[in-house]
Coordinates of C-alpha atoms in Angstrom, one line a residue:
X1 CA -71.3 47.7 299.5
X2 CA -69.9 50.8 301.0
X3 CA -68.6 53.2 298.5
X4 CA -65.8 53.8 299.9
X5 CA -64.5 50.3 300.3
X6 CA -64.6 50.5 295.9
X7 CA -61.4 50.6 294.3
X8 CA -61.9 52.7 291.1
X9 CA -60.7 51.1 288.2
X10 CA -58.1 53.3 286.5
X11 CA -57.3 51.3 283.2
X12 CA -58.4 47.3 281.7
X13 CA -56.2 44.7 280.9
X14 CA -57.4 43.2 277.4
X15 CA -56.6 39.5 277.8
X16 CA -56.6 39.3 273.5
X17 CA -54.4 36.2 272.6
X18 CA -52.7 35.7 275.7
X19 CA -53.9 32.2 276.7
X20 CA -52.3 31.4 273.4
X21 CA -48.7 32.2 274.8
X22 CA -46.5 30.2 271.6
X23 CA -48.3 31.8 269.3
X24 CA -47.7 35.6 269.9
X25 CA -45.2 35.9 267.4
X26 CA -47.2 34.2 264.9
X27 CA -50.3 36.0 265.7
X28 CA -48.7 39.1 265.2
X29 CA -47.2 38.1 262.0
X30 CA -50.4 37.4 260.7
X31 CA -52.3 40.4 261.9
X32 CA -49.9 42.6 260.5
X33 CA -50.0 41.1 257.1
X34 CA -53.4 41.4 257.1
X35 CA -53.7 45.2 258.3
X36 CA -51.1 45.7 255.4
X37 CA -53.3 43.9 252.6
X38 CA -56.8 46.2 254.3
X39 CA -54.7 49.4 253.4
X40 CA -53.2 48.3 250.0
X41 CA -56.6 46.7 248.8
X42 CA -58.8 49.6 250.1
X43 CA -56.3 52.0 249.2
X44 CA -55.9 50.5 246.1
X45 CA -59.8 50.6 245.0
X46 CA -60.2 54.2 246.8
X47 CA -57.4 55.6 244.1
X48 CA -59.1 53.7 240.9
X49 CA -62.3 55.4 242.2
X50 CA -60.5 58.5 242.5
X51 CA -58.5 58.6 238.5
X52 CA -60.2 55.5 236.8
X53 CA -62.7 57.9 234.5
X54 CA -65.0 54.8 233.7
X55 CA -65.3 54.6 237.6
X56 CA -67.1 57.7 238.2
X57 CA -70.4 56.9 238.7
X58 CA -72.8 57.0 242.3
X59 CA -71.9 53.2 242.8
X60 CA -67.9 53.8 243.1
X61 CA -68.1 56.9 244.3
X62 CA -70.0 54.7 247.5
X63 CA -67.6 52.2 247.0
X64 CA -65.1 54.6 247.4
X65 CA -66.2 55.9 250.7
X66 CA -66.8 52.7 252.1
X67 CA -63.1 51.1 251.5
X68 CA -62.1 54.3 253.4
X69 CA -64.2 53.3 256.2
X70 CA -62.7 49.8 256.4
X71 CA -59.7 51.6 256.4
X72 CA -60.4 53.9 259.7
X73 CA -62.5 51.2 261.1
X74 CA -59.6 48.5 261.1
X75 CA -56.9 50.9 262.2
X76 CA -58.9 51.9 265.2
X77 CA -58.6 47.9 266.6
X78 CA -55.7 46.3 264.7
X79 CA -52.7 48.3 265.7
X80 CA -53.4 48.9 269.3
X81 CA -53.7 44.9 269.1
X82 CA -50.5 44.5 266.9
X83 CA -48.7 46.3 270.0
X84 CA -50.2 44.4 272.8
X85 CA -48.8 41.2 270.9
X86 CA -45.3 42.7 270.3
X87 CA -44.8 44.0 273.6
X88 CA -47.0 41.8 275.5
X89 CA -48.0 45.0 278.0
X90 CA -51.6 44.7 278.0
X91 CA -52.8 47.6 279.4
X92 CA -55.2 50.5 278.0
X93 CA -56.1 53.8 280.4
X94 CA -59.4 54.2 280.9
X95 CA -59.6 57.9 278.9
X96 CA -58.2 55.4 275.9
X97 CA -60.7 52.5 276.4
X98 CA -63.6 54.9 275.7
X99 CA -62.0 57.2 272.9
X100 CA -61.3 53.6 271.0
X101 CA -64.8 52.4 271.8
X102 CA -66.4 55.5 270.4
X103 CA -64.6 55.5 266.9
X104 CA -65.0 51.6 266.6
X105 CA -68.9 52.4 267.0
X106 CA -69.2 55.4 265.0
X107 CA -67.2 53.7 261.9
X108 CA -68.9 50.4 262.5
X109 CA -72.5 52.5 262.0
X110 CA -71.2 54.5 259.2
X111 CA -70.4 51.2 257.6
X112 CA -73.8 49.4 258.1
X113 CA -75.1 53.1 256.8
X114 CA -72.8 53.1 253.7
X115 CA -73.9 49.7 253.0
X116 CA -77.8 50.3 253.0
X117 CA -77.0 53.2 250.5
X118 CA -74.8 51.1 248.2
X119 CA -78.4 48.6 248.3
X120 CA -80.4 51.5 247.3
X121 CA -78.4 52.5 244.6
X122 CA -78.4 49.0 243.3
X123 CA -82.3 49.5 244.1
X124 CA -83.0 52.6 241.7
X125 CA -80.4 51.2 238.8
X126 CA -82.2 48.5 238.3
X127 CA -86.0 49.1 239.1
X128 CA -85.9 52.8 237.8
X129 CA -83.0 53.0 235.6
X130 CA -84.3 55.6 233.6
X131 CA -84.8 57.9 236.6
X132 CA -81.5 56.7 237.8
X133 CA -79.2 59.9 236.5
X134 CA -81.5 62.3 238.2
X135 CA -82.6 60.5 241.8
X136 CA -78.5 59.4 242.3
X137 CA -77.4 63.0 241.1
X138 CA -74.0 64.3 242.8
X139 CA -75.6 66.1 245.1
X140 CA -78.2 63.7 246.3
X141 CA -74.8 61.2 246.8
X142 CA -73.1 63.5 248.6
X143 CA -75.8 64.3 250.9
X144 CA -76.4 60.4 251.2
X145 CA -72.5 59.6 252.1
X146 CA -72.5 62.3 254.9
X147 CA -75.7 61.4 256.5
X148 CA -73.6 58.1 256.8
X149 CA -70.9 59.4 258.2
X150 CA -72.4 62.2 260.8
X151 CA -76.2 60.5 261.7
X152 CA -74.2 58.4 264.3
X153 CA -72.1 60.5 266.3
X154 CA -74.3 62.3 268.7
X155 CA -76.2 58.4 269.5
X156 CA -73.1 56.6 269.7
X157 CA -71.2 59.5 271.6
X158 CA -73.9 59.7 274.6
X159 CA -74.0 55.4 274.4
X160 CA -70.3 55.1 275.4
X161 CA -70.9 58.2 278.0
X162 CA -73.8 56.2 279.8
X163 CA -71.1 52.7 279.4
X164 CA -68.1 54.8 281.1
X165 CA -70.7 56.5 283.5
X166 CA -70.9 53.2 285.0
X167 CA -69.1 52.1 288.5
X168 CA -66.1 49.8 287.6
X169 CA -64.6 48.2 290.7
X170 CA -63.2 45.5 288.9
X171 CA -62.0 43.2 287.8
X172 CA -60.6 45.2 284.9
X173 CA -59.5 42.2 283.0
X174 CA -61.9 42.2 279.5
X175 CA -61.6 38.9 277.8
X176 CA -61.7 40.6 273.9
X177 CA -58.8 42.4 272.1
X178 CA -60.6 46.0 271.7
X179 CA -62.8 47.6 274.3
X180 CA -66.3 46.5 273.0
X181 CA -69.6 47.4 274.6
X182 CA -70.3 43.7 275.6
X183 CA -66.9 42.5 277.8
X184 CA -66.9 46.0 279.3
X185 CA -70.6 45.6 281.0
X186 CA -69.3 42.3 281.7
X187 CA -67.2 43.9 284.3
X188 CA -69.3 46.9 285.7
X189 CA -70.3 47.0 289.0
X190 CA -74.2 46.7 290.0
X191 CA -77.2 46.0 288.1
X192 CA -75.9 46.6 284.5
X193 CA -79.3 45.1 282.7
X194 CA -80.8 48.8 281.9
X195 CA -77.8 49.4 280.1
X196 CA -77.6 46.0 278.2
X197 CA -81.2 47.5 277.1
X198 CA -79.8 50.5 275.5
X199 CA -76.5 48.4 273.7
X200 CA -79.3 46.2 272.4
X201 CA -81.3 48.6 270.8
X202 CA -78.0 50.4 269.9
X203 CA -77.8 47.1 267.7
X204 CA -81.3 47.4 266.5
X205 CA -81.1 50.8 265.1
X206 CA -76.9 50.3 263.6
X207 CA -77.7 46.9 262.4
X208 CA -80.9 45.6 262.0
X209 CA -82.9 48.5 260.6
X210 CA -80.4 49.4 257.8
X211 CA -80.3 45.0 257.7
X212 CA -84.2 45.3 257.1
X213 CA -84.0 48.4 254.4
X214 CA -81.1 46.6 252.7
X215 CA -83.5 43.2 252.6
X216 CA -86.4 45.2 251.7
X217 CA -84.6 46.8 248.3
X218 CA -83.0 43.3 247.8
X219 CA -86.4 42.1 247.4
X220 CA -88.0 44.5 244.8
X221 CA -84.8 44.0 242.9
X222 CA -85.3 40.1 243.1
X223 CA -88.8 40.7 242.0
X224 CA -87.6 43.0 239.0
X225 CA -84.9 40.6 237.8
X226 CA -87.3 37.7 237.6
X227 CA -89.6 39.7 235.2
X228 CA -86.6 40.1 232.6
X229 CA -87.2 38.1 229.4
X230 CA -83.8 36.8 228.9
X231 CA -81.7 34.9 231.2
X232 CA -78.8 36.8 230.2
X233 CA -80.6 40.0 231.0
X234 CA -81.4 38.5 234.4
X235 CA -77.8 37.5 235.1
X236 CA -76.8 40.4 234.3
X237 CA -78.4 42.7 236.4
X238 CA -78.0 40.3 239.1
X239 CA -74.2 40.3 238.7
X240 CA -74.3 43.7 239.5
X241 CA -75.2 42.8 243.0
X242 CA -73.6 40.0 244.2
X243 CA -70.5 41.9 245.6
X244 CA -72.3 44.0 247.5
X245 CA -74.7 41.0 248.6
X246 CA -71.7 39.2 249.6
X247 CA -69.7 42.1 252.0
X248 CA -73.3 42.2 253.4
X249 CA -74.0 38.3 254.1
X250 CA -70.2 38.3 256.2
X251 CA -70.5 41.5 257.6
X252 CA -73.8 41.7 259.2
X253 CA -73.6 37.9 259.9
X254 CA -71.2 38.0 262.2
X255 CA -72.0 41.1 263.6
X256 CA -75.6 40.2 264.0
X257 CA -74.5 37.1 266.0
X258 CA -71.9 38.7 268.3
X259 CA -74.4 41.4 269.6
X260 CA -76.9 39.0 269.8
X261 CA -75.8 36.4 272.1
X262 CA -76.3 37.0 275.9
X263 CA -73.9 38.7 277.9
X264 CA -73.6 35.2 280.1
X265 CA -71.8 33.5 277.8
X266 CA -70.1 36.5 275.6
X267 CA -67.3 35.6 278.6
X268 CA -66.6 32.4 276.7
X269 CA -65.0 34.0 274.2
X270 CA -67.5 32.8 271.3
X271 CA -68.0 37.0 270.8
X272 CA -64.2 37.6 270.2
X273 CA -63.8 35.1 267.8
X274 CA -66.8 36.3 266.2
X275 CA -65.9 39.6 266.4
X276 CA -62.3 38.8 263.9
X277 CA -64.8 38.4 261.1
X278 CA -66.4 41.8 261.3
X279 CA -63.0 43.7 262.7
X280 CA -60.5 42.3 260.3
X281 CA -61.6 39.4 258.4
X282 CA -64.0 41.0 256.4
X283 CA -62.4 44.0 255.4
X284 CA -59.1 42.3 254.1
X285 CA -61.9 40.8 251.7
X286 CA -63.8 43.2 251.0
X287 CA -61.4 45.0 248.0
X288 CA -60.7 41.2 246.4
X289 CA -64.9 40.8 246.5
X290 CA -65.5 44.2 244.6
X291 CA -62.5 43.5 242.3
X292 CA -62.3 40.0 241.0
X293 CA -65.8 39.6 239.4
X294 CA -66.5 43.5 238.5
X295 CA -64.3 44.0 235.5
X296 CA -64.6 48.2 235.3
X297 CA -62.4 48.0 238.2
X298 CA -60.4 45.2 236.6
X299 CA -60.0 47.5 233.7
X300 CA -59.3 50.2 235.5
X301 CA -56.3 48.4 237.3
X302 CA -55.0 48.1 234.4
X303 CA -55.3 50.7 232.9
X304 CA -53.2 52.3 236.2
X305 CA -50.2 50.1 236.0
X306 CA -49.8 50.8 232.0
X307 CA -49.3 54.1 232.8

């Protein structure tokens, strides 16, 4: 095609909810009370981690960052998507588009990050628990929590400069309620498989190797647990896990799914669906999971309102 007969797209339409047109009000209802219960629960266990004094240990301090995360991570989708179900104006410039792509990728890694150190501090607490004190030292967790938070920027930063480098002709309608990697190469111009190629091994190095690492200490600890001579021992140390284990299971799940079904049918709308669990569902979760069976922090709540 002659380049001049293009039209350059300018700004996407993100189609969202919109084929759901009597239930905008409702959607949005929804959506907001769930953005509000991310920011009070995450909130809420970022300011026990913060005072509690029986919460300052490497494992809060973790969980501390991480609950910020969900934090940045879900405000960088959910109120851009709250507006476009209030006013119904659709719409998102193309400058936009890729600044909201960028931060959704660079939290979403940090995340994956923060939650294969959390595994590895479970790892060393209960396989080397006398060593633990010195290998998580403060310094050691703070230099862990920033590798998290920097490692991905330049990667992900030159990844949506190579997606926006793209021609886009249109259409610029993208059938998702975020600009995600996925609906945007659904609508670039030309042979788009190279660049599926580097998404996809975006995916492997952000999701599946941190996946593997968090497996791989999941499995020495499984093998540790089992050598325990009491059952209560074993269930103990075990209990210390299975919040974490659970955040991982929904997280990378869905997220392992989404990025992993072929761009053919990620038009059907199967990846936005999927994509609610990992955006939103999972984060307005995330501070009941940690709370409910861990009782420091249960104790520490309390402790709070008292006062």
């Amino acid at each position: 095609m002659d380049q001049r007969n293009l039209s350059i797209v300018e700004e996407f339409i993100l189609i969202g909810f919109s084929d759901l047109p009597n239930l905008q009000g409702f959607l949005f209802s929804i959506f907001l009370i769930i953005y509000m219960s991310i920011i009070l629960g995450n909130g809420l266990i970022i300011i026990l981690t913060m005072v509690a004094p029986d919460l300052k240990t490497p494992m809060y301090f973790f969980l501390g960052n991480f609950s910020f995360v969900e934090i940045c991570y879900t405000s960088v989708t959910l109120p851009r998507m709250l507006s476009d179900l209030w006013t119904q104006k659709r719409n998102i410039n193309f400058f936009a588009c890729a600044t909201q792509l960028c931060f959704f990728l660079i939290l979403a890694s940090t995340e994956f990050l923060l939650l294969t150190v959390m595994a590895y501090d479970r790892y060393v607490a209960i396989c080397r628990p006398l060593y633990y004190p010195l290998i998580m030292n403060p310094r050691v967790c703070a230099k862990l929590v920033t590798g998290s938070w920097i490692s991905a920027i330049p990667t992900i930063t030159a990844l949506v400069y190579l997606i926006f480098s793209l021609p886009f002709c249109g259409p610029n309608k993208l059938n998702h309620f975020f600009c995600d990697s996925l609906p945007l190469l659904m609508v670039a111009c030309g042979d788009t498989s190279v660049m599926e190629y580097i998404v996809y091994g975006g995916t492997v190095l952000y999701i599946m190797v941190p996946f593997l690492l968090i497996i791989r200490s999941y499995v020495k600890i499984i093998v540790i647990i089992q050598k325990l001579p009491s059952a209560i021992g074993r269930f103990k140390a075990f209990s210390t896990c299975s919040s974490h284990l659970t955040v991982v299971i929904l997280l990378y799940g869905s997220a392992i799914i989404t990025y992993s079904i072929p761009k053919s049918k990620a038009s059907s709308g199967t990846e936005k669906v999927l994509s609610l669990f990992y955006t939103i569902i999972t984060p307005m979760f995330n501070p009941l999971i940690y709370s409910l069976r861990n009782k420091d922090v249960i104790a520490a709540f309390k402790k709070l309102i008292s006062k």
